[in-house]
Short mmCIF file of C-alpha atoms and ligand atoms in Angstrom, two decimals:
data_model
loop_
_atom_site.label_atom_id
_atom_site.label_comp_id
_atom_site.label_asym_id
_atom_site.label_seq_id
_atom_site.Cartn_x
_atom_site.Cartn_y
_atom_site.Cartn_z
CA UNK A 30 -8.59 -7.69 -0.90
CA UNK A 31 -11.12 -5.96 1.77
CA UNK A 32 -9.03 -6.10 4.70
CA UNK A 33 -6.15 -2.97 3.77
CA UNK A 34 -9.14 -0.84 3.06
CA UNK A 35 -10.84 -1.35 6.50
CA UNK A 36 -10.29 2.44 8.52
CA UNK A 37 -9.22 -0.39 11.80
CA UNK A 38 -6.06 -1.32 9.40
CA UNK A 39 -2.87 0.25 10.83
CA UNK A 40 -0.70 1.79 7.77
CA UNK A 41 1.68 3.19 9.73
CA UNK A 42 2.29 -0.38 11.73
CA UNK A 43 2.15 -2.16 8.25
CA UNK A 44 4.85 1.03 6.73
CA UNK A 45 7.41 -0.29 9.45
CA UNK A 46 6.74 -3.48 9.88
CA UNK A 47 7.11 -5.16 6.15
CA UNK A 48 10.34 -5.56 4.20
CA UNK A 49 11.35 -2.95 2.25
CA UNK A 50 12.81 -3.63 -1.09
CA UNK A 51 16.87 -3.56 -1.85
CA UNK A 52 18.61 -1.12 -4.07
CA UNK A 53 19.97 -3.56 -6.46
CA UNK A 54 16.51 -4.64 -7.47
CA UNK A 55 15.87 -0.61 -8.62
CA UNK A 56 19.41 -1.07 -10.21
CA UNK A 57 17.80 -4.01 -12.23
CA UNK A 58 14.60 -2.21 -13.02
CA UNK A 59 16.30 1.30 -14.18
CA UNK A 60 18.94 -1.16 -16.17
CA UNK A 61 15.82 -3.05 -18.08
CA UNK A 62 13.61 0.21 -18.71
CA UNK A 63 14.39 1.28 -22.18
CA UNK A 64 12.15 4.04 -21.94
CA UNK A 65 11.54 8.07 -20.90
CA UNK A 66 12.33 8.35 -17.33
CA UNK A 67 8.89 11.19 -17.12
CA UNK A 68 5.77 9.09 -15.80
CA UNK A 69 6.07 6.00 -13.78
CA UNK A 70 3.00 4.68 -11.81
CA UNK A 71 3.19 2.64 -8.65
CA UNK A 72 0.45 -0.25 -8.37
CA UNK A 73 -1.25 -1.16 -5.38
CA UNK A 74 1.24 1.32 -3.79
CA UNK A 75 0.22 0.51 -0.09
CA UNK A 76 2.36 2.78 2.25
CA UNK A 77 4.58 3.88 -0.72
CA UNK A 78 7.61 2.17 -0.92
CA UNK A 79 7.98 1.61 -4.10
CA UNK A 80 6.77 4.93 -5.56
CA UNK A 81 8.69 6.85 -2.89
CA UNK A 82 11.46 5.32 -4.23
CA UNK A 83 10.59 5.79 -8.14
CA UNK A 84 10.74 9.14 -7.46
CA UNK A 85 14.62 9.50 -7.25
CA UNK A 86 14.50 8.52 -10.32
CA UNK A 87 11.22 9.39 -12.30
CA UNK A 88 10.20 13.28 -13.16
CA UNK A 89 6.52 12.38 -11.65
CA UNK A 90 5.07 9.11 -9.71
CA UNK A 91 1.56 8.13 -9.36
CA UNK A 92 0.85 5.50 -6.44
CA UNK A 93 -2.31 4.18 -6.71
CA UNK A 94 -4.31 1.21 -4.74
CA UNK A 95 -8.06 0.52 -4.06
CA UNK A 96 -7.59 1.43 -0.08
CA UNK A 97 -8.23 4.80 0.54
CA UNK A 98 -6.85 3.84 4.31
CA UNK A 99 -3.29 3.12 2.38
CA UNK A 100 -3.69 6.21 0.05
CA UNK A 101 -4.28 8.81 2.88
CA UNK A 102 -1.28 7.47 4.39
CA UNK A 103 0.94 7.84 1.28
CA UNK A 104 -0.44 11.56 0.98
CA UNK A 105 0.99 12.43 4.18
CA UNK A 106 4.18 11.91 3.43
CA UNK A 107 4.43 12.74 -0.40
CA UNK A 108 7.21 14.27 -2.22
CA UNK A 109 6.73 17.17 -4.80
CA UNK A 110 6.19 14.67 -7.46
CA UNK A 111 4.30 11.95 -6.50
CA UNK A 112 0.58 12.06 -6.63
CA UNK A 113 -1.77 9.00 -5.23
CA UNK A 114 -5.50 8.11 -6.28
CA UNK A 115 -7.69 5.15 -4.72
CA UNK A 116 -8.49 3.55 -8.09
CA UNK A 117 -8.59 -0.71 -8.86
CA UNK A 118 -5.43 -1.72 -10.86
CA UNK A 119 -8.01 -3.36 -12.80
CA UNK A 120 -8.94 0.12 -14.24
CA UNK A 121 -6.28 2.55 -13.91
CA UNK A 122 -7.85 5.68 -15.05
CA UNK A 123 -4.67 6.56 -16.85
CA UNK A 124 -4.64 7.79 -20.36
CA UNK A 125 -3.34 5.34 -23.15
CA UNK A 126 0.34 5.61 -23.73
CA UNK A 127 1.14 7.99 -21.42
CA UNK A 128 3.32 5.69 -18.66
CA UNK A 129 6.52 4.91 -18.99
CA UNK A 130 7.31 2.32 -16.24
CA UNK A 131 4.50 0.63 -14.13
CA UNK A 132 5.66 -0.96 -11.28
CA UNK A 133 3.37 -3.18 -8.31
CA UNK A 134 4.87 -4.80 -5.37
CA UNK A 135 3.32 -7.53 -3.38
CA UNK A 136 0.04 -6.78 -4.73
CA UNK A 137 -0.85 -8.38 -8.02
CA UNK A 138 -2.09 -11.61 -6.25
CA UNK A 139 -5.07 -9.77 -5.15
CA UNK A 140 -5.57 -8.52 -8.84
CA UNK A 141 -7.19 -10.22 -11.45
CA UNK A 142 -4.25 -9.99 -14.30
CA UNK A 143 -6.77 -11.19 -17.03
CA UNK A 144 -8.27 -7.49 -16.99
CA UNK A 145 -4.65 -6.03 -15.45
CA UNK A 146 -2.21 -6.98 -17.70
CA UNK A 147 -4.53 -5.72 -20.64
CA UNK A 148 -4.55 -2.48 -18.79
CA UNK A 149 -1.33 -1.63 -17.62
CA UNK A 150 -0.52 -2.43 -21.82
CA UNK A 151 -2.87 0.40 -22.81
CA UNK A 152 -1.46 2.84 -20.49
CA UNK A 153 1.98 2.13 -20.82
CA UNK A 154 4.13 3.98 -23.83
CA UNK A 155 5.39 1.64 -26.57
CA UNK A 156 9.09 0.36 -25.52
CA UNK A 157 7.71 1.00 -21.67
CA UNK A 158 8.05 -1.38 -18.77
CA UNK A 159 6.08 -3.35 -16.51
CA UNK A 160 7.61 -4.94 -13.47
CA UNK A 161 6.36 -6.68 -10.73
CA UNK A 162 7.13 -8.56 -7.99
CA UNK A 163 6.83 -10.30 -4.65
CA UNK A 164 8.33 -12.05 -1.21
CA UNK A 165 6.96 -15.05 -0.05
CA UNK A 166 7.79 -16.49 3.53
CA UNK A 167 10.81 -15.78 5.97
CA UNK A 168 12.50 -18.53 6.13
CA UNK A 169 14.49 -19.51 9.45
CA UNK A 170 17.97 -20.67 9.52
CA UNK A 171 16.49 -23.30 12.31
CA UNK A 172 14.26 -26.18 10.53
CA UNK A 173 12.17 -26.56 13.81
CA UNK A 174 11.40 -22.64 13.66
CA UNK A 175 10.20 -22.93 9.85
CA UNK A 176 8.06 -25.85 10.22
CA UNK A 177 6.05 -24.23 13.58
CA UNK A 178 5.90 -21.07 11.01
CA UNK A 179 4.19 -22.78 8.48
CA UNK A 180 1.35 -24.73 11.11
CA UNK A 181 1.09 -21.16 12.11
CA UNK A 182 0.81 -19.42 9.08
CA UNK A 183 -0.75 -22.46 6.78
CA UNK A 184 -2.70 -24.40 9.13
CA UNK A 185 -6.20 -25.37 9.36
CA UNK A 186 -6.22 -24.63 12.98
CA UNK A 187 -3.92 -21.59 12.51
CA UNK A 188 -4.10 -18.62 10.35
CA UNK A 189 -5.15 -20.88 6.91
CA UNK A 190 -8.16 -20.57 6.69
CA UNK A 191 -8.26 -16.29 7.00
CA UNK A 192 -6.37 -15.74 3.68
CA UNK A 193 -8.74 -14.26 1.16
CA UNK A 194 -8.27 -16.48 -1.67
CA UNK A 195 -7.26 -16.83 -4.15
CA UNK A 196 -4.68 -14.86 -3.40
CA UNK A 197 -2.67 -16.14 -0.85
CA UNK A 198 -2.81 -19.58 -2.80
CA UNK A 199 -1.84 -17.71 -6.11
CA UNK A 200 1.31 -16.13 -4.34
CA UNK A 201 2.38 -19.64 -2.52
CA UNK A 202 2.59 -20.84 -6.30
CA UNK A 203 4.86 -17.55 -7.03
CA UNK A 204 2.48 -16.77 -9.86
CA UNK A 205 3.16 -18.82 -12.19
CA UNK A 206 0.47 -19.36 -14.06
CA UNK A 207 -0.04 -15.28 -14.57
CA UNK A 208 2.05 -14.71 -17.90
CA UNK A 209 2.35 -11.00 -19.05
CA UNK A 210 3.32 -12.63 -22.62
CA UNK A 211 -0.27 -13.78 -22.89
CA UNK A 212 -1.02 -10.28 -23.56
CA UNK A 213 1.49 -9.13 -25.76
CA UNK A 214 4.19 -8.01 -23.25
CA UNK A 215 7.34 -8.95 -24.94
CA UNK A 216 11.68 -9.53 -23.32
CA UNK A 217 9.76 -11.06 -20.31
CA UNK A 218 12.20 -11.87 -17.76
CA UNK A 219 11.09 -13.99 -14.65
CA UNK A 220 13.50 -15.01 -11.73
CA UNK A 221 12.83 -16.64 -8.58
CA UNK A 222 14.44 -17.21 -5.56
CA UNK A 223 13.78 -20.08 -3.30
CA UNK A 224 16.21 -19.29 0.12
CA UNK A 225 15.86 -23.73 0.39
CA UNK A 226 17.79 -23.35 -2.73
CA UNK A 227 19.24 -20.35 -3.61
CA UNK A 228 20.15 -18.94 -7.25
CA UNK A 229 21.28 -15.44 -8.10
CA UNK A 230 19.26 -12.75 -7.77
CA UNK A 231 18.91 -8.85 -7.16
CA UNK A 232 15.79 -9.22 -5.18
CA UNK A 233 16.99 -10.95 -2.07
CA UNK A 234 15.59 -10.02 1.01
CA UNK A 235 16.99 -10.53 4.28
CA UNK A 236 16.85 -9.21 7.75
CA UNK A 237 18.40 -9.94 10.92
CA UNK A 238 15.76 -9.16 13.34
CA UNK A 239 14.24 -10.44 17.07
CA UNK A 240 10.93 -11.81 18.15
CA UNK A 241 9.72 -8.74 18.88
CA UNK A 242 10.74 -7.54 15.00
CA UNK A 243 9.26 -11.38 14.22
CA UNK A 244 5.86 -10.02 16.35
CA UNK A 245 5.73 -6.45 14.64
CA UNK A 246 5.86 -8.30 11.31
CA UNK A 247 2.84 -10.80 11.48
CA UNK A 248 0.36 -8.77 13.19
CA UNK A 249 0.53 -6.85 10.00
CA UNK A 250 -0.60 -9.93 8.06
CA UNK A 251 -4.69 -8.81 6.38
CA UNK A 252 -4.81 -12.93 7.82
CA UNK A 253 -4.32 -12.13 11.17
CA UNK A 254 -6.33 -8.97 11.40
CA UNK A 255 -9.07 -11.12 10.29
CA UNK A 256 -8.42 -13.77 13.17
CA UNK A 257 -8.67 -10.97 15.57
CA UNK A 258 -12.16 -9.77 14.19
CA UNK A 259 -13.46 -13.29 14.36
CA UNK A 260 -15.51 -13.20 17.85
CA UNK A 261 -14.72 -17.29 18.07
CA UNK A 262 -11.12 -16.52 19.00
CA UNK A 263 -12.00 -13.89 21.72
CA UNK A 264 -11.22 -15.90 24.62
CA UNK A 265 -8.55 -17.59 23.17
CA UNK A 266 -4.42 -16.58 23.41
CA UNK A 267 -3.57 -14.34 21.27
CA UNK A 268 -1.89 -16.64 18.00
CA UNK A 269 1.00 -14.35 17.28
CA UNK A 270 1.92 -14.36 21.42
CA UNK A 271 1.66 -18.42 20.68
CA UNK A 272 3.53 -18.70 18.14
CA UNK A 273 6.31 -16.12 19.35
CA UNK A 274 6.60 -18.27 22.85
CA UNK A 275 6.55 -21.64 20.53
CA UNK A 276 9.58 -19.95 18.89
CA UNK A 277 11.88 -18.73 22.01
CA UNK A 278 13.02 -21.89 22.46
CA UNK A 279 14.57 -22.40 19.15
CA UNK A 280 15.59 -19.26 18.02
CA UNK A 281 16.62 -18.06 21.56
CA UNK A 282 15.97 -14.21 23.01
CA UNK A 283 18.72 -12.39 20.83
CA UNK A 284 18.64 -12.27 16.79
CA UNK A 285 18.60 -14.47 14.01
CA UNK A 286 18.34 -14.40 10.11
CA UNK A 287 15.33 -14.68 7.92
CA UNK A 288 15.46 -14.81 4.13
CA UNK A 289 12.25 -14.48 1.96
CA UNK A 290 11.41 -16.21 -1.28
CA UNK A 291 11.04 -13.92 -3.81
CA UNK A 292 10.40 -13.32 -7.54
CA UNK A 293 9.89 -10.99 -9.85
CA UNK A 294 9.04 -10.09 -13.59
CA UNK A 295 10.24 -7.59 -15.59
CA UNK A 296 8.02 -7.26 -19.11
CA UNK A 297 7.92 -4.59 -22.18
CA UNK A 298 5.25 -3.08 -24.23
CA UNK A 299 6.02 -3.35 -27.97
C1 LIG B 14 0.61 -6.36 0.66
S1 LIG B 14 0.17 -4.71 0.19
C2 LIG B 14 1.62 -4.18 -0.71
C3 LIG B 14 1.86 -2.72 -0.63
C4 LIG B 14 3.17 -2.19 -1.21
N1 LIG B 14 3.17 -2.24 -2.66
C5 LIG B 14 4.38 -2.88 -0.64
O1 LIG B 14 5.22 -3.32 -1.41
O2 LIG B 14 4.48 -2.99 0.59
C6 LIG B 14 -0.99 -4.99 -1.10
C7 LIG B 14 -1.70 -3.73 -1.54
O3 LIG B 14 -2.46 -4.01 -2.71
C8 LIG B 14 -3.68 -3.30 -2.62
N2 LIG B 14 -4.67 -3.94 -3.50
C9 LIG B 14 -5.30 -5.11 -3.32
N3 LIG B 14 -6.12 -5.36 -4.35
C10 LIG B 14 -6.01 -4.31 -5.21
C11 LIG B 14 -6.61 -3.98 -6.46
N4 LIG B 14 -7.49 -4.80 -7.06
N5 LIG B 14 -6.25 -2.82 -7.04
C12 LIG B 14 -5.36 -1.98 -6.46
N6 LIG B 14 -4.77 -2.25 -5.27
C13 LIG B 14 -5.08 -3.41 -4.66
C14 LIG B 14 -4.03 -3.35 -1.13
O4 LIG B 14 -4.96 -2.36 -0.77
C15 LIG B 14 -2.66 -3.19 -0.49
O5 LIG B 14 -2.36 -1.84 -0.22
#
């Protein structure tokens, strides 16, 4: 995935602009890990979230991700013990057995988990933990306002055809094909939830939020910083402003509710 590690990409836009992930889920996570509490490594770490978090709770952090755009970001604001490395989550450059939690949000549907999964069970202590896990789309309370989302986002006209692939395709099938038990991960716990038809879960993600909130979040899309870059749309209106005019009428000026999908996998070395 090219487009984070492009110097034009805006970390600090993406940092606000995404969801952020809810307490229980690190409730969840801490409750699973069987493990020392000492290293815990953040994959595809983007902005930080996730290991910013982790380290409340873990003696040392390491966030890493491939774009050294994200990584400079995450050293700016880094705690006492988190460190952060540009390095492929294909090839860690961890010792072996020396990790007791690895954790990756939103990020393993750019990876190829054929030489990841492999890896993060080298690196990771016996008994340790590997979690990971993702949000799909917002979904609208207003059917009109979900179905103009997904010609936007989806479309062949729209935004479809500037996913890199396969990864957008891989997370719009929640990853199910990608099983950490393939690779001797073992109390593999998988959970989705579908806000069309909703199921327990500690991972729910939802945000009351504007159009202008609605406009922060997609121009952070990789999808639509590609659209902009493609000269053939220069002249043409901008497809977030379209889509956020499309929307006024059904969702009105003031806020509304989105929920994403989500799901997530909690795994264990032997
Ligand atoms: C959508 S962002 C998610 C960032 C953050 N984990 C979060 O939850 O917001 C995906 C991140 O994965 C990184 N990434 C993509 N392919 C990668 C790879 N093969 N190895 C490591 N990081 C990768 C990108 O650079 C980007 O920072």
């Amino acid at each position: 995935m090219a487009t984070y590690s492009e110097s034009s990409f805006n970390t600090d836009h993406y940092n606000n602009a995404r969801p952020n992930y809810p307490d229980s889920y690190y409730e969840t996570l801490l409750d699973y890990h069987q493990g020392d509490k000492n290293v815990a490594v953040d994959v595809g770490c983007g902005s930080g979230f996730v290991a910013f978090k982790l380290a409340d709770s873990f003696k040392n952090v390491v966030g890493t991700d491939i774009s050294p755009v994200m990584i400079s970001q995450c050293e700016g604001n880094k705690k006492p013990n988190t460190t952060f490395k540009v390095c492929p989550a294909e090839q860690l450059k961890i010792d072996d057995a020396s990790v007791d939690l690895i954790a990756s949000a939103e990020a393993l549907h750019w990876v190829d988990n054929n030489k990841f999964f492999p890896e993060a069970y080298r690196a990771l202590k016996s008994g340790g933990t590997l979690s990971y896990w993702f949000y799909l789309e917002p979904i609208f309370t207003f059917p009109k306002a979900n179905e103009l989302y997904d010609e936007f986002a989806f479309g062949p006209n729209h935004l479809g055809p500037y996913w890199e692939q396969p990864g957008k395709d891989r997370l719009r099938n929640w990853l199910r094909d990608d099983d950490p038990s393939k690779f001797g991960f073992v109390d593999v716990i998988r959970n989705e939830f579908d806000p069309y038809n909703p199921t327990p879960t500690t991972l729910k993600i939802s945000k009351t939020i504007d159009l202008n909130d609605m406009k922060s979040y997609l121009t952070s899309w990789s999808a639509y910083h590609s659209w902009k870059k493609d000269s053939a749309n220069d002249n043409k209106v901008d497809i977030v402003d379209q889509l956020i005019n499309d929307l006024k009428p059904v969702v009105g000026d003031g806020e509304f509710v989105v929920t994403w999908g989500t799901v997530y996998t909690l795994a264990r070395k032997k």
